[in-house]
Coordinates of C-alpha atoms and ligand atoms in Angstrom, one line a residue:
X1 CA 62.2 90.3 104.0
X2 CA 62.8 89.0 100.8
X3 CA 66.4 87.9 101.0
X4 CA 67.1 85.3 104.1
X5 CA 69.6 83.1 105.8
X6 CA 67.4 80.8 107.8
X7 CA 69.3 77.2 108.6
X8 CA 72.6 79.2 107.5
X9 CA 75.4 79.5 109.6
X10 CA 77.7 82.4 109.3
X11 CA 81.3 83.5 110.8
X12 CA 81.8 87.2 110.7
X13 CA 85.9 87.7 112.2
X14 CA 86.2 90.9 114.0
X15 CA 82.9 91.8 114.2
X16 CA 83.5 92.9 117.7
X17 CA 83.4 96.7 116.2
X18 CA 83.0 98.6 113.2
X19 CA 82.1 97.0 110.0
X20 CA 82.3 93.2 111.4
X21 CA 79.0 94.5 114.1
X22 CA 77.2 95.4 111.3
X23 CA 78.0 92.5 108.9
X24 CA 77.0 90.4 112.0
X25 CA 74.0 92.1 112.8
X26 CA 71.9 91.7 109.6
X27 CA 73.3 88.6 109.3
X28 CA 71.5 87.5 112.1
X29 CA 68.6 89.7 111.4
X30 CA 67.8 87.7 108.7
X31 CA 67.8 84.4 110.3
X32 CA 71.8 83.1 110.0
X33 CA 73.2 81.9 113.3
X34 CA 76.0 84.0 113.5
X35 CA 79.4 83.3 115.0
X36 CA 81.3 86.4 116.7
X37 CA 84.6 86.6 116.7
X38 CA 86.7 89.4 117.9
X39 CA 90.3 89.3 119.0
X40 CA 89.0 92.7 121.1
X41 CA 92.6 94.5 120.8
X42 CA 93.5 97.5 119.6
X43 CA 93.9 99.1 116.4
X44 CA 97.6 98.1 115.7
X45 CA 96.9 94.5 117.1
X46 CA 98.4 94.7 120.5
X47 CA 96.4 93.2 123.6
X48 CA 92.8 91.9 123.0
X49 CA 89.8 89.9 125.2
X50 CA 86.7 88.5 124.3
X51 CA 84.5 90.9 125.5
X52 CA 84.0 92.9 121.9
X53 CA 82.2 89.6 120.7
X54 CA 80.5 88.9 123.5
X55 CA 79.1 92.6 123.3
X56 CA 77.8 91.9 119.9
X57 CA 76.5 88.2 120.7
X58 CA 74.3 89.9 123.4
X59 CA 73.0 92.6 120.9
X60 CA 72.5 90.0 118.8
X61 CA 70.2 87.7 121.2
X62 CA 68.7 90.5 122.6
X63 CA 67.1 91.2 119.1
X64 CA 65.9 87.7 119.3
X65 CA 68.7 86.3 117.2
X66 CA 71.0 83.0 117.6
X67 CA 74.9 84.0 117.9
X68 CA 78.1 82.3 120.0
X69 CA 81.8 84.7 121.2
X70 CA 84.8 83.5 119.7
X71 CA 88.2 85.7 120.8
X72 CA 90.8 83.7 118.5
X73 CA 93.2 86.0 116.6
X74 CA 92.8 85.4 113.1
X75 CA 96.5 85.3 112.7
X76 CA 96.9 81.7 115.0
X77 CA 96.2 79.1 113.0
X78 CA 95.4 77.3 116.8
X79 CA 93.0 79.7 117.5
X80 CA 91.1 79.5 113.7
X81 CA 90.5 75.8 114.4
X82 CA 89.1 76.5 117.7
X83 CA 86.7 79.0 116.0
X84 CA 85.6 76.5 113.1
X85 CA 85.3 73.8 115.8
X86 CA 83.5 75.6 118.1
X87 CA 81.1 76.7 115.3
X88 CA 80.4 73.1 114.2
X89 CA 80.0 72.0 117.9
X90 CA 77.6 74.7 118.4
X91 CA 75.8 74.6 115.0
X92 CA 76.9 71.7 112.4
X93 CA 78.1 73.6 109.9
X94 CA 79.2 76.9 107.9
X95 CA 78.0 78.5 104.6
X96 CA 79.4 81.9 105.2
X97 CA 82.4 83.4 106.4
X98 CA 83.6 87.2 106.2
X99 CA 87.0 87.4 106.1
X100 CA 86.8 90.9 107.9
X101 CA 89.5 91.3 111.0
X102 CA 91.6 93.8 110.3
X103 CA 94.6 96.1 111.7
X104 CA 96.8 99.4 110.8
X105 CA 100.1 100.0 110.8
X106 CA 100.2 102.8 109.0
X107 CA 104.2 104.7 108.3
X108 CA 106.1 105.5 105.2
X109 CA 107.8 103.0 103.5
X110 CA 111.0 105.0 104.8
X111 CA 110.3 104.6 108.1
X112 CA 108.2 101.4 108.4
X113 CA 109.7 98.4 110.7
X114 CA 109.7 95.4 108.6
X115 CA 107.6 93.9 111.9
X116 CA 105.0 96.4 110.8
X117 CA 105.2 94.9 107.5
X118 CA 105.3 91.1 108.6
X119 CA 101.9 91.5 111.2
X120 CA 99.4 93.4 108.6
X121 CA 100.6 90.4 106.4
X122 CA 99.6 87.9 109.4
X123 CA 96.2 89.6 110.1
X124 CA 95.0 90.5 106.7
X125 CA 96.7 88.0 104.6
X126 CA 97.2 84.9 106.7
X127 CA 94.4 85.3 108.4
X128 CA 91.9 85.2 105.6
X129 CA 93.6 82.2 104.6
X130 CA 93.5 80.4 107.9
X131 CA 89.6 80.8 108.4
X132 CA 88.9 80.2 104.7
X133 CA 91.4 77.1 104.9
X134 CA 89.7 76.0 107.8
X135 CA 86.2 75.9 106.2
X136 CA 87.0 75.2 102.8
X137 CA 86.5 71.3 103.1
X138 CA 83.4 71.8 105.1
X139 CA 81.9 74.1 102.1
X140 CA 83.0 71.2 99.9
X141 CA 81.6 68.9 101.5
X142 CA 78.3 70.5 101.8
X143 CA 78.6 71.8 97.8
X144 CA 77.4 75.3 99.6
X145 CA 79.5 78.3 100.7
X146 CA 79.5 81.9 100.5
X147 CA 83.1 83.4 101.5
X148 CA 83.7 87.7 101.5
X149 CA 87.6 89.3 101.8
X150 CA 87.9 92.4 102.7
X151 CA 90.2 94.4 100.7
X152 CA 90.7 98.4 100.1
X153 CA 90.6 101.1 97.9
X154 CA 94.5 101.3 99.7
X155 CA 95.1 98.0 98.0
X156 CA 93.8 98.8 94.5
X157 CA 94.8 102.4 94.3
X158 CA 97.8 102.7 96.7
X159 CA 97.6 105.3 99.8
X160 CA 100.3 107.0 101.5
X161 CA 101.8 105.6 104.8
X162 CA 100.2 102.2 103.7
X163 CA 102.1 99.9 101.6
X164 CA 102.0 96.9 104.3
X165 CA 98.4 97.6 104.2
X166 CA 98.4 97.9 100.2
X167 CA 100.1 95.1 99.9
X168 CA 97.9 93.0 102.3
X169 CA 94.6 94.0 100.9
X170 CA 95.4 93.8 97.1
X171 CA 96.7 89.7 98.5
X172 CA 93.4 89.2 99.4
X173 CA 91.9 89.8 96.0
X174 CA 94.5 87.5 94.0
X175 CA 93.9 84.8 96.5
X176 CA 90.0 85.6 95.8
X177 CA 90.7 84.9 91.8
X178 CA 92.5 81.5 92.4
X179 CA 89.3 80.6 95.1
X180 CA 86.7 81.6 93.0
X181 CA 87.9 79.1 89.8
X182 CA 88.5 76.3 92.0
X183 CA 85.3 76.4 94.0
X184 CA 83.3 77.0 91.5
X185 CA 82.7 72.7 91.3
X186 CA 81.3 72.9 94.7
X187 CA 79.3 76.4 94.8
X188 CA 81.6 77.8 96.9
X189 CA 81.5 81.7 95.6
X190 CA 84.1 84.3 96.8
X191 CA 83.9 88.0 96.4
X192 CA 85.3 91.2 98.0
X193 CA 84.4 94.2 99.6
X194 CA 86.0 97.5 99.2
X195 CA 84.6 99.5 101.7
X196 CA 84.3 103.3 103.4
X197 CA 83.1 103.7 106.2
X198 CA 83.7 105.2 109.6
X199 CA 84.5 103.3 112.3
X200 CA 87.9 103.6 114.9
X201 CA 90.0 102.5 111.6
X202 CA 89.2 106.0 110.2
X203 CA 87.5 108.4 112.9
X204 CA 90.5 110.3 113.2
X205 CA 91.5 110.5 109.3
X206 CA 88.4 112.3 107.8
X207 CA 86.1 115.1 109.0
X208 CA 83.4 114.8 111.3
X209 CA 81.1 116.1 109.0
X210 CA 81.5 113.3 106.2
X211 CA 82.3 110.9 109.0
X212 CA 78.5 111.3 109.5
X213 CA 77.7 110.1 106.0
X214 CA 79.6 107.0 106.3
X215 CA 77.9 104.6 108.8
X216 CA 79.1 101.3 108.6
X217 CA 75.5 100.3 107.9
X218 CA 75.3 101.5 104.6
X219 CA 78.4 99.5 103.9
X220 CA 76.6 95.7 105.1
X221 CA 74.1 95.7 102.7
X222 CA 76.5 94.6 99.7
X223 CA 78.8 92.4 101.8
X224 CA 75.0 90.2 103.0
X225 CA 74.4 90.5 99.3
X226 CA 77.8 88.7 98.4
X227 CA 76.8 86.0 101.1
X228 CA 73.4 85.4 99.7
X229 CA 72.3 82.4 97.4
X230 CA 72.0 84.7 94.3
X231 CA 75.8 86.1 94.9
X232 CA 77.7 86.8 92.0
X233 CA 81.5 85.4 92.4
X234 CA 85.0 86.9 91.7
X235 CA 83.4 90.4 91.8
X236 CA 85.1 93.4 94.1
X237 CA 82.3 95.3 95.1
X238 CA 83.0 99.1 96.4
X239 CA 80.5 100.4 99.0
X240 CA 80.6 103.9 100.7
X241 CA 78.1 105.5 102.5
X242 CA 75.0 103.7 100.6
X243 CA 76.8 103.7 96.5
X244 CA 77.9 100.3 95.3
X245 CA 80.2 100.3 92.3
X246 CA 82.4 97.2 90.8
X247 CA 86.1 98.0 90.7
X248 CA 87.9 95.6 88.0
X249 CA 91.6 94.6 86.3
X250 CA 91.1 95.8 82.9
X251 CA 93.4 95.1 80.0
X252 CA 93.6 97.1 76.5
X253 CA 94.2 95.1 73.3
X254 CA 97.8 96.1 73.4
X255 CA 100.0 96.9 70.2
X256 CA 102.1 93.9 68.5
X257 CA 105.7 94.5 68.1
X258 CA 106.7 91.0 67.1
X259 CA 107.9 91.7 63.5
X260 CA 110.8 94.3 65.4
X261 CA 110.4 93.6 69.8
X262 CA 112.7 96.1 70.5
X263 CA 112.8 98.5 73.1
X264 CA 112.9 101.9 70.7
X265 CA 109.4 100.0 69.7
X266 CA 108.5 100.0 72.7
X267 CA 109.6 103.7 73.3
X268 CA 108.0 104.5 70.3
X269 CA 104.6 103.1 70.6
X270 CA 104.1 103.8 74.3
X271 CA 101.4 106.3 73.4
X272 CA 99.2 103.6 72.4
X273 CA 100.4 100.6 74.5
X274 CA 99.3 102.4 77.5
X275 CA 96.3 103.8 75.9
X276 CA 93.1 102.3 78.4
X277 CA 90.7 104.3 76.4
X278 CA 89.0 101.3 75.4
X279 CA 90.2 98.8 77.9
X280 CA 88.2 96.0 79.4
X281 CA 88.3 93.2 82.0
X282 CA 89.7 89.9 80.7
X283 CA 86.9 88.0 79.0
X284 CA 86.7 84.1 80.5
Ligands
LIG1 P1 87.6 98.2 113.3 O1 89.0 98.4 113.9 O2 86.4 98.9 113.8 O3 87.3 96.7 113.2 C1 88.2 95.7 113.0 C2 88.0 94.6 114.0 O4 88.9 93.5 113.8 C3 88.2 95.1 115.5 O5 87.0 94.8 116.3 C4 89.4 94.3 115.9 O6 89.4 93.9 117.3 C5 89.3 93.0 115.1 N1 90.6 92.3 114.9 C6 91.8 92.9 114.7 N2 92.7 92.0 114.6 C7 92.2 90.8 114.8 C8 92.6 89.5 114.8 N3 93.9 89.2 114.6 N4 91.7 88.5 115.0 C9 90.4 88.7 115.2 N5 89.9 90.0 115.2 C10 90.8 91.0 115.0 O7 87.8 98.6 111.7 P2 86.8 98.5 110.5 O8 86.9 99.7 109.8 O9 85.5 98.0 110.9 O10 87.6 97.4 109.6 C11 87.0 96.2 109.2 C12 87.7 95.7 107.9 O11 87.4 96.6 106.8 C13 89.2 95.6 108.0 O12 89.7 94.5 107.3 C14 89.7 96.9 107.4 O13 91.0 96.8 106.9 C15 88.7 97.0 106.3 N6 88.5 98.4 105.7 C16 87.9 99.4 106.4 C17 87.8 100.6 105.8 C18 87.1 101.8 106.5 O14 86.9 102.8 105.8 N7 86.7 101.6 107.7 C19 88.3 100.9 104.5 C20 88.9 99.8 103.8 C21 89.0 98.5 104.4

């Protein structure tokens, strides 16, 4: 196995299911001492137990692999210190943490509750900024960490019935920018998946037949990529079903109206203003 994680210690949040299992799973394959943690409620976030993670924990030793259960909701800032804690009690540190939990509230904007608003915020949002919070001086410290959002093609393309979730998971990749210039001192990297796959999140919004296509599986090879020594950072990574693509923010070179700003100019030139023919990402 050419790319490993012995000594490393990773936390994989609700990996209790779905995409988190399988992150967790290779993780551990390869050597990382993983740490499970799973609020084990349901898909919009109400009720919940330990016993998802400790499901995957036992998967995970019986393959002859080193794990521990968390059940702390990502979304109390209690409960994310009682993970981080209980990882450095069990293990002494943390180079790795996928920033993966994740919930639906899915209703159009008409008729969507604010509250449905306000708790994908708390999971998605908050949440990734609780655990990364709670690690970020230990990666300092260390000069070592390896730290993957999980955002959507629903955040950087829209999707009907989702803006709560839209809005949540195109957060997570402006708060990845600002992370990934100011740990760049201490080689803390931060990247993002965008991924497809089916698990509960989608078994009932595509067809069997391409449902088939999409294990999870085929999604944790890029995300164990993005934790590895080599990983690029900044990067959103797209993975469905086995293809990897980078997804960007381009910009075009734009047309300059300062001799007459006005908006007829504007008007006028919109042809060519909004022209992305030959657009590009933002050179650094
Ligand atoms: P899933 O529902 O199988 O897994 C999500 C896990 O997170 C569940 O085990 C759940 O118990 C756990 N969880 C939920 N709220 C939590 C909380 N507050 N604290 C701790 N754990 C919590 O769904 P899936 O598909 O594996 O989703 C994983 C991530 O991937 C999510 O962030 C999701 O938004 C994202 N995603 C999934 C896509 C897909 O096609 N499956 C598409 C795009 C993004």
């Amino acid at each position: 196995m050419g790319i490993d994680f012995k000594g490393k210690v990773a936390i994989v949040t609700g990996a209790g299911g779905g995409l988190g299992r399988t992150h967790a799973l290779e993780l551990a394959k390869r050597g990382a001492k993983v740490v499970v943690n799973d609020l084990g409620g349901a898909m919009d976030g109400s009720g919940g137990n330990s016993k998802a993670a400790e499901a995957v924990v036992a998967e995970i030793k019986a393959a002859g692999g080193e794990a521990i259960a968390n059940g702390s909701s990502v979304s109390d800032r209690k409960g994310v210190d009682l993970l981080v804690k209980q990882t450095m009690e069990a293990f002494g540190r943390v180079d790795i943490l996928i920033n993966n939990a994740g919930i639906l509230r899915d209703k159009s904007f008409k008729k969507m509750e604010l509250d449905d608003f306000a708790v994908i915020m708390d999971v998605h949002v908050m949440g990734s900024v609780y655990c990364t919070k709670a690690v970020w001086p230990i990666m300092s410290e260390q000069n070592y960490g390896r730290i993957v959002m999980t955002t959507s093609p629903s955040g950087l393309y829209g999707n009907f019935g989702q803006a709560n979730y839209g809005a949540a998971k195109m957060a997570v990749v402006g708060f990845m920018n600002t992370l990934k210039i100011e740990g760049a001192k201490n080689n803390i990297r931060i990247n993002a998946i965008a991924p497809v796959a089916a698990t509960r999140m989608t078994e009932n919004l595509m067809p069997q037949q391409m449902l088939e296509k999409l294990g999870p599986e085929l999604v944790t090879p890029g995300v164990v990529y993005l934790c590895s020594e080599d990983a690029p950072s900044g990067t959103v990574l797209q993975a469905m079903g086995g293809r990897f693509s980078v997804a960007a923010v381009v910009e075009n070179q734009g047309v300059d109206l300062s001799a007459t700003p006005t908006v007829e100019k504007v008007a006028e030139n919109w042809a060519a203003i909004s022209d992305l023919t030959n657009a590009k990402p933002r050179a650094r």
